[in-house]
CSV table of N, CA, C and O in Angstrom, one decimal:
chain,number,residue,atom,x,y,z
A,271,MET,N,207.6,-8.9,-11.9
A,271,MET,CA,208.3,-9.2,-10.7
A,271,MET,C,209.8,-9.4,-10.9
A,271,MET,O,210.3,-10.0,-12.0
A,272,ASP,N,210.6,-8.7,-10.2
A,272,ASP,CA,212.0,-8.8,-10.3
A,272,ASP,C,212.5,-10.2,-10.0
A,272,ASP,O,212.0,-10.7,-9.1
A,273,PHE,N,213.7,-10.5,-10.7
A,273,PHE,CA,214.5,-11.7,-10.4
A,273,PHE,C,215.4,-11.5,-9.2
A,273,PHE,O,215.9,-10.4,-9.1
A,274,GLN,N,215.7,-12.5,-8.4
A,274,GLN,CA,216.6,-12.3,-7.4
A,274,GLN,C,218.1,-12.6,-8.1
A,274,GLN,O,218.0,-13.6,-9.0
A,275,VAL,N,219.1,-11.9,-7.8
A,275,VAL,CA,220.4,-12.2,-8.5
A,275,VAL,C,221.4,-12.7,-7.4
A,275,VAL,O,221.4,-12.2,-6.3
A,276,PHE,N,222.1,-13.9,-7.8
A,276,PHE,CA,223.1,-14.4,-7.0
A,276,PHE,C,224.3,-14.4,-7.7
A,276,PHE,O,224.4,-14.6,-9.0
A,277,LEU,N,225.5,-14.5,-7.1
A,277,LEU,CA,226.9,-14.6,-7.6
A,277,LEU,C,227.5,-15.8,-7.3
A,277,LEU,O,227.4,-16.2,-6.1
A,278,SER,N,227.9,-16.6,-8.3
A,278,SER,CA,228.7,-17.9,-7.8
A,278,SER,C,230.0,-17.5,-7.5
A,278,SER,O,230.4,-16.3,-7.4
A,279,ASP,N,230.5,-18.7,-6.8
A,279,ASP,CA,232.0,-18.4,-6.2
A,279,ASP,C,232.9,-18.1,-7.5
A,279,ASP,O,233.8,-17.3,-7.2
A,280,ASP,N,232.7,-18.6,-8.6
A,280,ASP,CA,233.6,-18.3,-9.7
A,280,ASP,C,233.5,-16.9,-10.2
A,280,ASP,O,234.4,-16.3,-10.5
A,281,ALA,N,232.2,-16.6,-10.1
A,281,ALA,CA,231.9,-15.0,-10.5
A,281,ALA,C,232.6,-14.2,-9.6
A,281,ALA,O,233.2,-13.1,-9.9
A,282,LEU,N,232.5,-14.4,-8.3
A,282,LEU,CA,233.2,-13.6,-7.2
A,282,LEU,C,234.7,-13.6,-7.6
A,282,LEU,O,235.3,-12.6,-7.3
A,283,SER,N,235.3,-14.7,-7.7
A,283,SER,CA,236.6,-14.9,-7.9
A,283,SER,C,237.1,-14.1,-9.1
A,283,SER,O,238.1,-13.4,-9.2
A,284,ASP,N,236.3,-14.3,-10.2
A,284,ASP,CA,236.6,-13.3,-11.4
A,284,ASP,C,236.7,-11.9,-11.1
A,284,ASP,O,237.5,-11.2,-11.7
A,285,LEU,N,235.6,-11.5,-10.4
A,285,LEU,CA,235.6,-10.1,-10.2
A,285,LEU,C,236.8,-9.6,-9.4
A,285,LEU,O,237.3,-8.6,-9.7
A,286,GLU,N,237.2,-10.5,-8.4
A,286,GLU,CA,238.5,-10.1,-7.5
A,286,GLU,C,239.6,-10.0,-8.3
A,286,GLU,O,240.4,-9.2,-8.4
A,287,ARG,N,239.7,-11.0,-9.3
A,287,ARG,CA,241.0,-11.0,-10.2
A,287,ARG,C,240.9,-9.8,-11.1
A,287,ARG,O,242.0,-9.4,-11.4
A,288,ILE,N,239.9,-9.5,-11.7
A,288,ILE,CA,239.8,-8.3,-12.7
A,288,ILE,C,240.2,-7.1,-11.9
A,288,ILE,O,241.0,-6.2,-12.4
A,289,VAL,N,239.7,-6.7,-10.6
A,289,VAL,CA,240.1,-5.6,-10.0
A,289,VAL,C,241.6,-5.6,-9.5
A,289,VAL,O,242.3,-4.7,-9.7
A,290,ALA,N,242.1,-7.0,-9.1
A,290,ALA,CA,243.5,-7.0,-8.8
A,290,ALA,C,244.4,-6.8,-10.0
A,290,ALA,O,245.4,-6.2,-9.9
A,291,TYR,N,244.0,-7.2,-11.1
A,291,TYR,CA,244.8,-6.9,-12.5
A,291,TYR,C,244.8,-5.4,-12.7
A,291,TYR,O,245.9,-4.9,-13.1
A,292,ILE,N,243.8,-4.5,-12.5
A,292,ILE,CA,243.7,-3.3,-12.9
A,292,ILE,C,244.5,-2.3,-11.8
A,292,ILE,O,245.1,-1.4,-12.1
A,293,ALA,N,244.3,-2.8,-10.6
A,293,ALA,CA,244.7,-2.0,-9.4
A,293,ALA,C,246.1,-1.4,-9.4
A,293,ALA,O,246.4,-0.3,-9.2
A,294,PRO,N,247.3,-2.3,-9.8
A,294,PRO,CA,248.4,-1.7,-9.9
A,294,PRO,C,248.7,-0.5,-10.7
A,294,PRO,O,249.6,0.3,-10.5
A,295,HIS,N,247.9,-0.3,-11.6
A,295,HIS,CA,248.0,0.7,-12.6
A,295,HIS,C,247.1,1.9,-12.0
A,295,HIS,O,247.5,3.2,-12.3
A,296,ASN,N,245.9,1.7,-11.4
A,296,ASN,CA,245.0,2.7,-10.9
A,296,ASN,C,244.1,2.1,-9.8
A,296,ASN,O,243.1,1.6,-10.4
A,297,ALA,N,244.4,2.1,-8.8
A,297,ALA,CA,243.6,1.4,-7.7
A,297,ALA,C,242.2,2.0,-7.7
A,297,ALA,O,241.1,1.3,-7.5
A,298,ALA,N,242.0,3.4,-7.8
A,298,ALA,CA,240.6,3.9,-7.7
A,298,ALA,C,239.8,3.4,-8.9
A,298,ALA,O,238.7,3.1,-8.8
A,299,ALA,N,240.5,3.4,-10.1
A,299,ALA,CA,239.8,3.0,-11.3
A,299,ALA,C,239.3,1.7,-11.3
A,299,ALA,O,238.3,1.2,-11.8
A,300,ALA,N,240.2,0.7,-10.7
A,300,ALA,CA,239.9,-0.7,-10.4
A,300,ALA,C,238.7,-0.9,-9.7
A,300,ALA,O,237.8,-1.7,-10.0
A,301,GLY,N,238.6,-0.1,-8.5
A,301,GLY,CA,237.3,-0.3,-7.6
A,301,GLY,C,236.1,0.2,-8.4
A,301,GLY,O,235.2,-0.5,-8.3
A,302,ARG,N,236.3,1.2,-9.1
A,302,ARG,CA,235.1,1.7,-9.8
A,302,ARG,C,234.7,0.9,-10.7
A,302,ARG,O,233.5,0.5,-11.0
A,303,PHE,N,235.6,0.2,-11.6
A,303,PHE,CA,235.2,-0.7,-12.7
A,303,PHE,C,234.7,-1.9,-12.0
A,303,PHE,O,233.6,-2.5,-12.6
A,304,GLY,N,235.1,-2.4,-11.0
A,304,GLY,CA,234.5,-3.6,-10.4
A,304,GLY,C,233.1,-3.3,-9.9
A,304,GLY,O,232.3,-4.2,-10.1
A,305,LEU,N,232.8,-2.2,-9.4
A,305,LEU,CA,231.5,-1.9,-9.1
A,305,LEU,C,230.7,-1.7,-10.3
A,305,LEU,O,229.4,-2.1,-10.2
A,306,GLN,N,231.2,-1.1,-11.4
A,306,GLN,CA,230.4,-1.1,-12.6
A,306,GLN,C,230.0,-2.5,-13.1
A,306,GLN,O,228.8,-2.6,-13.5
A,307,LEU,N,231.0,-3.3,-13.1
A,307,LEU,CA,230.7,-4.7,-13.6
A,307,LEU,C,229.5,-5.3,-12.6
A,307,LEU,O,228.6,-5.9,-13.0
A,308,LEU,N,229.6,-5.1,-11.4
A,308,LEU,CA,228.6,-5.6,-10.4
A,308,LEU,C,227.3,-5.0,-10.7
A,308,LEU,O,226.2,-5.7,-10.7
A,309,ASP,N,227.4,-3.6,-10.8
A,309,ASP,CA,226.1,-3.0,-11.1
A,309,ASP,C,225.4,-3.6,-12.4
A,309,ASP,O,224.1,-3.8,-12.5
A,310,ALA,N,226.1,-3.8,-13.4
A,310,ALA,CA,225.6,-4.3,-14.7
A,310,ALA,C,225.0,-5.6,-14.5
A,310,ALA,O,223.9,-5.9,-15.0
A,311,ALA,N,225.7,-6.5,-13.7
A,311,ALA,CA,225.2,-7.8,-13.3
A,311,ALA,C,224.0,-7.7,-12.6
A,311,ALA,O,222.9,-8.3,-12.9
A,312,LEU,N,223.7,-6.8,-11.6
A,312,LEU,CA,222.6,-6.6,-10.8
A,312,LEU,C,221.5,-6.0,-11.6
A,312,LEU,O,220.3,-6.3,-11.3
A,313,SER,N,221.8,-5.4,-12.7
A,313,SER,CA,220.6,-4.7,-13.5
A,313,SER,C,219.9,-5.8,-14.2
A,313,SER,O,218.8,-5.5,-14.6
A,314,LEU,N,220.4,-7.1,-14.2
A,314,LEU,CA,219.7,-8.2,-14.9
A,314,LEU,C,218.4,-8.4,-14.1
A,314,LEU,O,217.4,-9.0,-14.6
A,315,ARG,N,218.2,-8.1,-12.9
A,315,ARG,CA,217.1,-8.4,-12.1
A,315,ARG,C,215.7,-7.9,-12.6
A,315,ARG,O,214.7,-8.4,-12.6
A,316,THR,N,215.8,-6.8,-13.4
A,316,THR,CA,214.6,-6.1,-14.0
A,316,THR,C,214.3,-6.8,-15.4
A,316,THR,O,213.1,-6.6,-15.8
A,317,PHE,N,215.3,-7.1,-16.1
A,317,PHE,CA,215.2,-7.6,-17.6
A,317,PHE,C,216.0,-8.7,-17.8
A,317,PHE,O,216.9,-8.4,-18.8
A,318,PRO,N,216.1,-9.8,-17.1
A,318,PRO,CA,217.0,-10.8,-17.4
A,318,PRO,C,217.0,-11.4,-18.9
A,318,PRO,O,218.0,-12.0,-19.4
A,319,GLU,N,215.9,-11.3,-19.6
A,319,GLU,CA,215.9,-11.9,-21.0
A,319,GLU,C,216.9,-11.0,-22.0
A,319,GLU,O,216.8,-11.5,-23.1
A,320,ARG,N,217.3,-9.9,-21.6
A,320,ARG,CA,218.1,-9.2,-22.5
A,320,ARG,C,219.2,-9.7,-23.0
A,320,ARG,O,219.8,-9.4,-24.2
A,321,GLY,N,219.7,-10.8,-22.3
A,321,GLY,CA,221.0,-11.5,-22.8
A,321,GLY,C,220.7,-12.5,-23.7
A,321,GLY,O,219.6,-12.9,-24.0
A,322,ARG,N,221.7,-12.8,-24.5
A,322,ARG,CA,221.6,-14.0,-25.5
A,322,ARG,C,222.0,-15.2,-25.1
A,322,ARG,O,222.8,-15.3,-24.0
A,323,MET,N,221.7,-16.3,-25.7
A,323,MET,CA,222.1,-17.7,-25.2
A,323,MET,C,223.5,-17.6,-25.7
A,323,MET,O,224.0,-17.2,-26.5
A,324,VAL,N,224.3,-18.3,-24.7
A,324,VAL,CA,225.7,-18.4,-24.7
A,324,VAL,C,226.0,-19.3,-25.8
A,324,VAL,O,225.5,-20.6,-25.9
A,325,PRO,N,226.6,-18.8,-27.0
A,325,PRO,CA,226.6,-19.6,-28.3
A,325,PRO,C,227.5,-21.0,-28.2
A,325,PRO,O,227.2,-21.8,-28.8
A,326,GLU,N,228.5,-20.9,-27.2
A,326,GLU,CA,229.4,-22.1,-27.1
A,326,GLU,C,228.5,-23.2,-26.4
A,326,GLU,O,229.1,-24.4,-26.5
A,327,PHE,N,227.5,-23.0,-25.7
A,327,PHE,CA,226.9,-24.1,-24.9
A,327,PHE,C,225.5,-24.4,-25.3
A,327,PHE,O,225.1,-25.8,-25.0
A,328,HIS,N,224.8,-23.7,-26.1
A,328,HIS,CA,223.6,-24.1,-26.7
A,328,HIS,C,222.5,-24.6,-25.5
A,328,HIS,O,221.8,-25.6,-25.6
A,329,ARG,N,222.7,-23.9,-24.3
A,329,ARG,CA,221.8,-24.3,-23.2
A,329,ARG,C,220.9,-23.0,-23.1
A,329,ARG,O,221.3,-22.0,-22.7
A,330,PRO,N,219.5,-23.3,-23.1
A,330,PRO,CA,218.7,-22.0,-23.1
A,330,PRO,C,218.7,-21.1,-21.8
A,330,PRO,O,218.4,-20.0,-21.7
A,331,GLU,N,219.0,-21.9,-20.7
A,331,GLU,CA,219.0,-21.3,-19.4
A,331,GLU,C,220.2,-20.4,-19.3
A,331,GLU,O,220.4,-19.6,-18.3
A,332,LEU,N,221.4,-20.7,-20.0
A,332,LEU,CA,222.5,-20.1,-19.9
A,332,LEU,C,222.7,-18.9,-20.9
A,332,LEU,O,222.5,-19.0,-22.1
A,333,ARG,N,222.8,-17.7,-20.3
A,333,ARG,CA,222.7,-16.4,-21.2
A,333,ARG,C,223.9,-15.5,-20.8
A,333,ARG,O,224.5,-15.6,-19.9
A,334,GLU,N,224.1,-14.5,-21.6
A,334,GLU,CA,225.2,-13.5,-21.5
A,334,GLU,C,224.8,-12.3,-22.0
A,334,GLU,O,223.9,-12.2,-22.9
A,335,PHE,N,225.4,-11.1,-21.4
A,335,PHE,CA,225.4,-9.9,-22.2
A,335,PHE,C,226.8,-9.2,-22.0
A,335,PHE,O,227.4,-9.6,-21.1
A,336,MET,N,227.2,-8.4,-22.8
A,336,MET,CA,228.4,-7.7,-22.7
A,336,MET,C,228.3,-6.4,-21.9
A,336,MET,O,227.4,-5.7,-22.1
A,337,PHE,N,229.4,-6.1,-21.1
A,337,PHE,CA,229.7,-4.8,-20.5
A,337,PHE,C,231.1,-4.5,-20.9
A,337,PHE,O,232.0,-5.2,-20.4
A,338,ARG,N,231.2,-3.5,-21.8
A,338,ARG,CA,232.4,-3.1,-22.3
A,338,ARG,C,233.0,-4.4,-22.8
A,338,ARG,O,232.5,-5.0,-23.8
A,339,SER,N,234.3,-4.8,-22.6
A,339,SER,CA,235.0,-6.0,-23.1
A,339,SER,C,234.6,-7.3,-22.4
A,339,SER,O,235.2,-8.4,-22.6
A,340,TYR,N,233.7,-7.2,-21.4
A,340,TYR,CA,233.4,-8.5,-20.6
A,340,TYR,C,232.0,-9.0,-20.8
A,340,TYR,O,231.1,-8.4,-21.0
A,341,ARG,N,232.1,-10.4,-20.9
A,341,ARG,CA,231.0,-11.2,-20.9
A,341,ARG,C,230.5,-11.5,-19.5
A,341,ARG,O,231.2,-12.0,-18.7
A,342,ILE,N,229.3,-11.1,-19.1
A,342,ILE,CA,228.6,-11.4,-18.0
A,342,ILE,C,227.7,-12.6,-18.3
A,342,ILE,O,226.7,-12.4,-19.0
A,343,ILE,N,228.1,-13.8,-17.8
A,343,ILE,CA,227.4,-15.0,-18.1
A,343,ILE,C,226.5,-15.3,-16.9
A,343,ILE,O,227.0,-15.4,-15.7
A,344,TYR,N,225.4,-15.7,-17.2
A,344,TYR,CA,224.4,-16.1,-16.1
A,344,TYR,C,223.5,-17.3,-16.5
A,344,TYR,O,223.1,-17.6,-17.6
A,345,ARG,N,222.8,-17.8,-15.4
A,345,ARG,CA,222.1,-18.9,-15.6
A,345,ARG,C,220.6,-18.4,-14.9
A,345,ARG,O,220.6,-18.1,-13.8
A,346,MET,N,219.5,-18.6,-15.9
A,346,MET,CA,218.3,-18.3,-15.4
A,346,MET,C,217.5,-19.3,-14.9
A,346,MET,O,217.6,-20.3,-15.4
A,347,ASN,N,216.6,-18.9,-14.0
A,347,ASN,CA,215.7,-19.9,-13.4
A,347,ASN,C,214.4,-19.3,-13.4
A,347,ASN,O,214.0,-18.6,-12.5
A,348,ASN,N,213.6,-19.4,-14.4
A,348,ASN,CA,212.3,-18.8,-14.4
A,348,ASN,C,211.2,-19.4,-13.5
A,348,ASN,O,210.4,-18.6,-13.1
A,349,ALA,N,211.4,-20.6,-13.1
A,349,ALA,CA,210.5,-21.2,-12.2
A,349,ALA,C,210.5,-20.3,-10.7
A,349,ALA,O,209.5,-20.1,-10.2
A,350,ASP,N,211.7,-20.0,-10.3
A,350,ASP,CA,211.6,-19.3,-9.0
A,350,ASP,C,212.2,-17.8,-9.2
A,350,ASP,O,212.5,-17.1,-8.2
A,351,HIS,N,212.1,-17.3,-10.4
A,351,HIS,CA,212.5,-15.9,-10.7
A,351,HIS,C,213.9,-15.5,-10.0
A,351,HIS,O,214.0,-14.6,-9.3
A,352,SER,N,214.9,-16.4,-10.3
A,352,SER,CA,216.3,-16.2,-9.9
A,352,SER,C,217.3,-16.4,-11.0
A,352,SER,O,217.0,-16.9,-12.1
A,353,LEU,N,218.3,-15.7,-10.9
A,353,LEU,CA,219.3,-15.9,-11.9
A,353,LEU,C,220.7,-15.9,-11.1
A,353,LEU,O,220.9,-15.1,-10.1
A,354,GLU,N,221.7,-16.8,-11.4
A,354,GLU,CA,223.0,-16.8,-10.9
A,354,GLU,C,223.8,-16.3,-11.9
A,354,GLU,O,224.0,-16.8,-13.1
A,355,ILE,N,224.8,-15.4,-11.4
A,355,ILE,CA,225.8,-14.8,-12.4
A,355,ILE,C,227.0,-15.9,-12.3
A,355,ILE,O,227.4,-16.2,-11.1
A,356,VAL,N,227.4,-16.5,-13.4
A,356,VAL,CA,228.2,-17.7,-13.3
A,356,VAL,C,229.7,-17.2,-13.5
A,356,VAL,O,230.5,-17.7,-12.8
A,357,ARG,N,229.9,-16.2,-14.4
A,357,ARG,CA,231.3,-15.8,-14.9
A,357,ARG,C,231.2,-14.4,-15.1
A,357,ARG,O,230.3,-13.7,-15.7
A,358,PHE,N,232.3,-13.7,-14.9
A,358,PHE,CA,232.8,-12.4,-15.5
A,358,PHE,C,233.9,-12.7,-16.3
A,358,PHE,O,235.1,-13.1,-15.8
A,359,TRP,N,233.8,-12.6,-17.6
A,359,TRP,CA,234.8,-13.3,-18.4
A,359,TRP,C,235.3,-12.2,-19.6
A,359,TRP,O,234.3,-11.7,-20.4
A,360,HIS,N,236.4,-11.9,-19.7
A,360,HIS,CA,237.0,-11.0,-20.7
A,360,HIS,C,236.9,-11.6,-22.0
A,360,HIS,O,237.2,-12.8,-22.2
A,361,GLY,N,236.4,-10.9,-23.0
A,361,GLY,CA,236.1,-11.4,-24.4
A,361,GLY,C,237.5,-12.0,-25.0
A,361,GLY,O,237.2,-12.8,-25.8
A,362,ALA,N,238.6,-11.5,-24.9
A,362,ALA,CA,239.7,-11.8,-25.3
A,362,ALA,C,240.4,-13.2,-24.7
A,362,ALA,O,241.3,-13.7,-25.3
A,363,ARG,N,239.8,-13.6,-23.7
A,363,ARG,CA,240.3,-14.8,-23.0
A,363,ARG,C,239.8,-16.1,-23.7
A,363,ARG,O,240.3,-17.0,-23.2
A,364,GLY,N,239.0,-16.1,-24.6
A,364,GLY,CA,238.7,-17.3,-25.3
A,364,GLY,C,237.4,-18.0,-24.7
A,364,GLY,O,236.6,-17.2,-24.0
A,365,PHE,N,237.5,-19.3,-24.5
A,365,PHE,CA,236.3,-20.0,-24.1
A,365,PHE,C,236.2,-20.2,-22.6
A,365,PHE,O,237.2,-20.7,-22.0
A,366,PRO,N,235.2,-19.7,-22.0
A,366,PRO,CA,235.1,-19.8,-20.5
A,366,PRO,C,234.5,-21.2,-20.1
A,366,PRO,O,234.0,-22.0,-20.7
A,367,HIS,N,234.9,-21.6,-18.8
A,367,HIS,CA,234.6,-22.7,-18.2
A,367,HIS,C,233.3,-22.5,-17.4
A,367,HIS,O,233.2,-21.5,-16.7
A,368,ILE,N,232.3,-23.2,-17.7
A,368,ILE,CA,231.1,-23.0,-17.0
A,368,ILE,C,230.6,-24.3,-16.3
A,368,ILE,O,230.3,-25.3,-17.0
A,369,PRO,N,230.6,-24.3,-15.1
A,369,PRO,CA,230.2,-25.6,-14.6
A,369,PRO,C,228.8,-25.9,-14.7
A,369,PRO,O,228.0,-25.0,-14.7
A,370,ARG,N,228.3,-27.1,-14.8
A,370,ARG,CA,226.9,-27.5,-14.9
A,370,ARG,C,226.4,-27.0,-13.5
A,370,ARG,O,227.0,-26.9,-12.5
A,371,GLY,N,225.0,-27.0,-13.4
A,371,GLY,CA,224.5,-26.7,-12.2
A,371,GLY,C,223.1,-26.1,-12.3
A,371,GLY,O,222.6,-26.1,-13.6
A,372,GLY,N,222.6,-25.7,-11.3
A,372,GLY,CA,221.4,-25.0,-11.2
A,372,GLY,C,220.3,-26.0,-11.8
A,372,GLY,O,219.4,-25.7,-12.4
């Protein structure tokens, strides 16, 4: 059974900032990259366990996987087969803020 995927407000803001940062250099590439990040996140619906536990937090429900230089951080809820994309975070940015929740 596939998981339902939701995006948090922080994840949506991250995605908008990433696209806005790239757009002045190449607007078409920025749009394509934003869609690729989103597609990568949505692909978790079929195999959400592929991500590893986020090492900074040691919380089993909080997982991540890499897409190019970006960490796609998500919170799994096995009870209702859902996951929330919490952040899109560039690996060079250091420690991400992850709100408690779920």
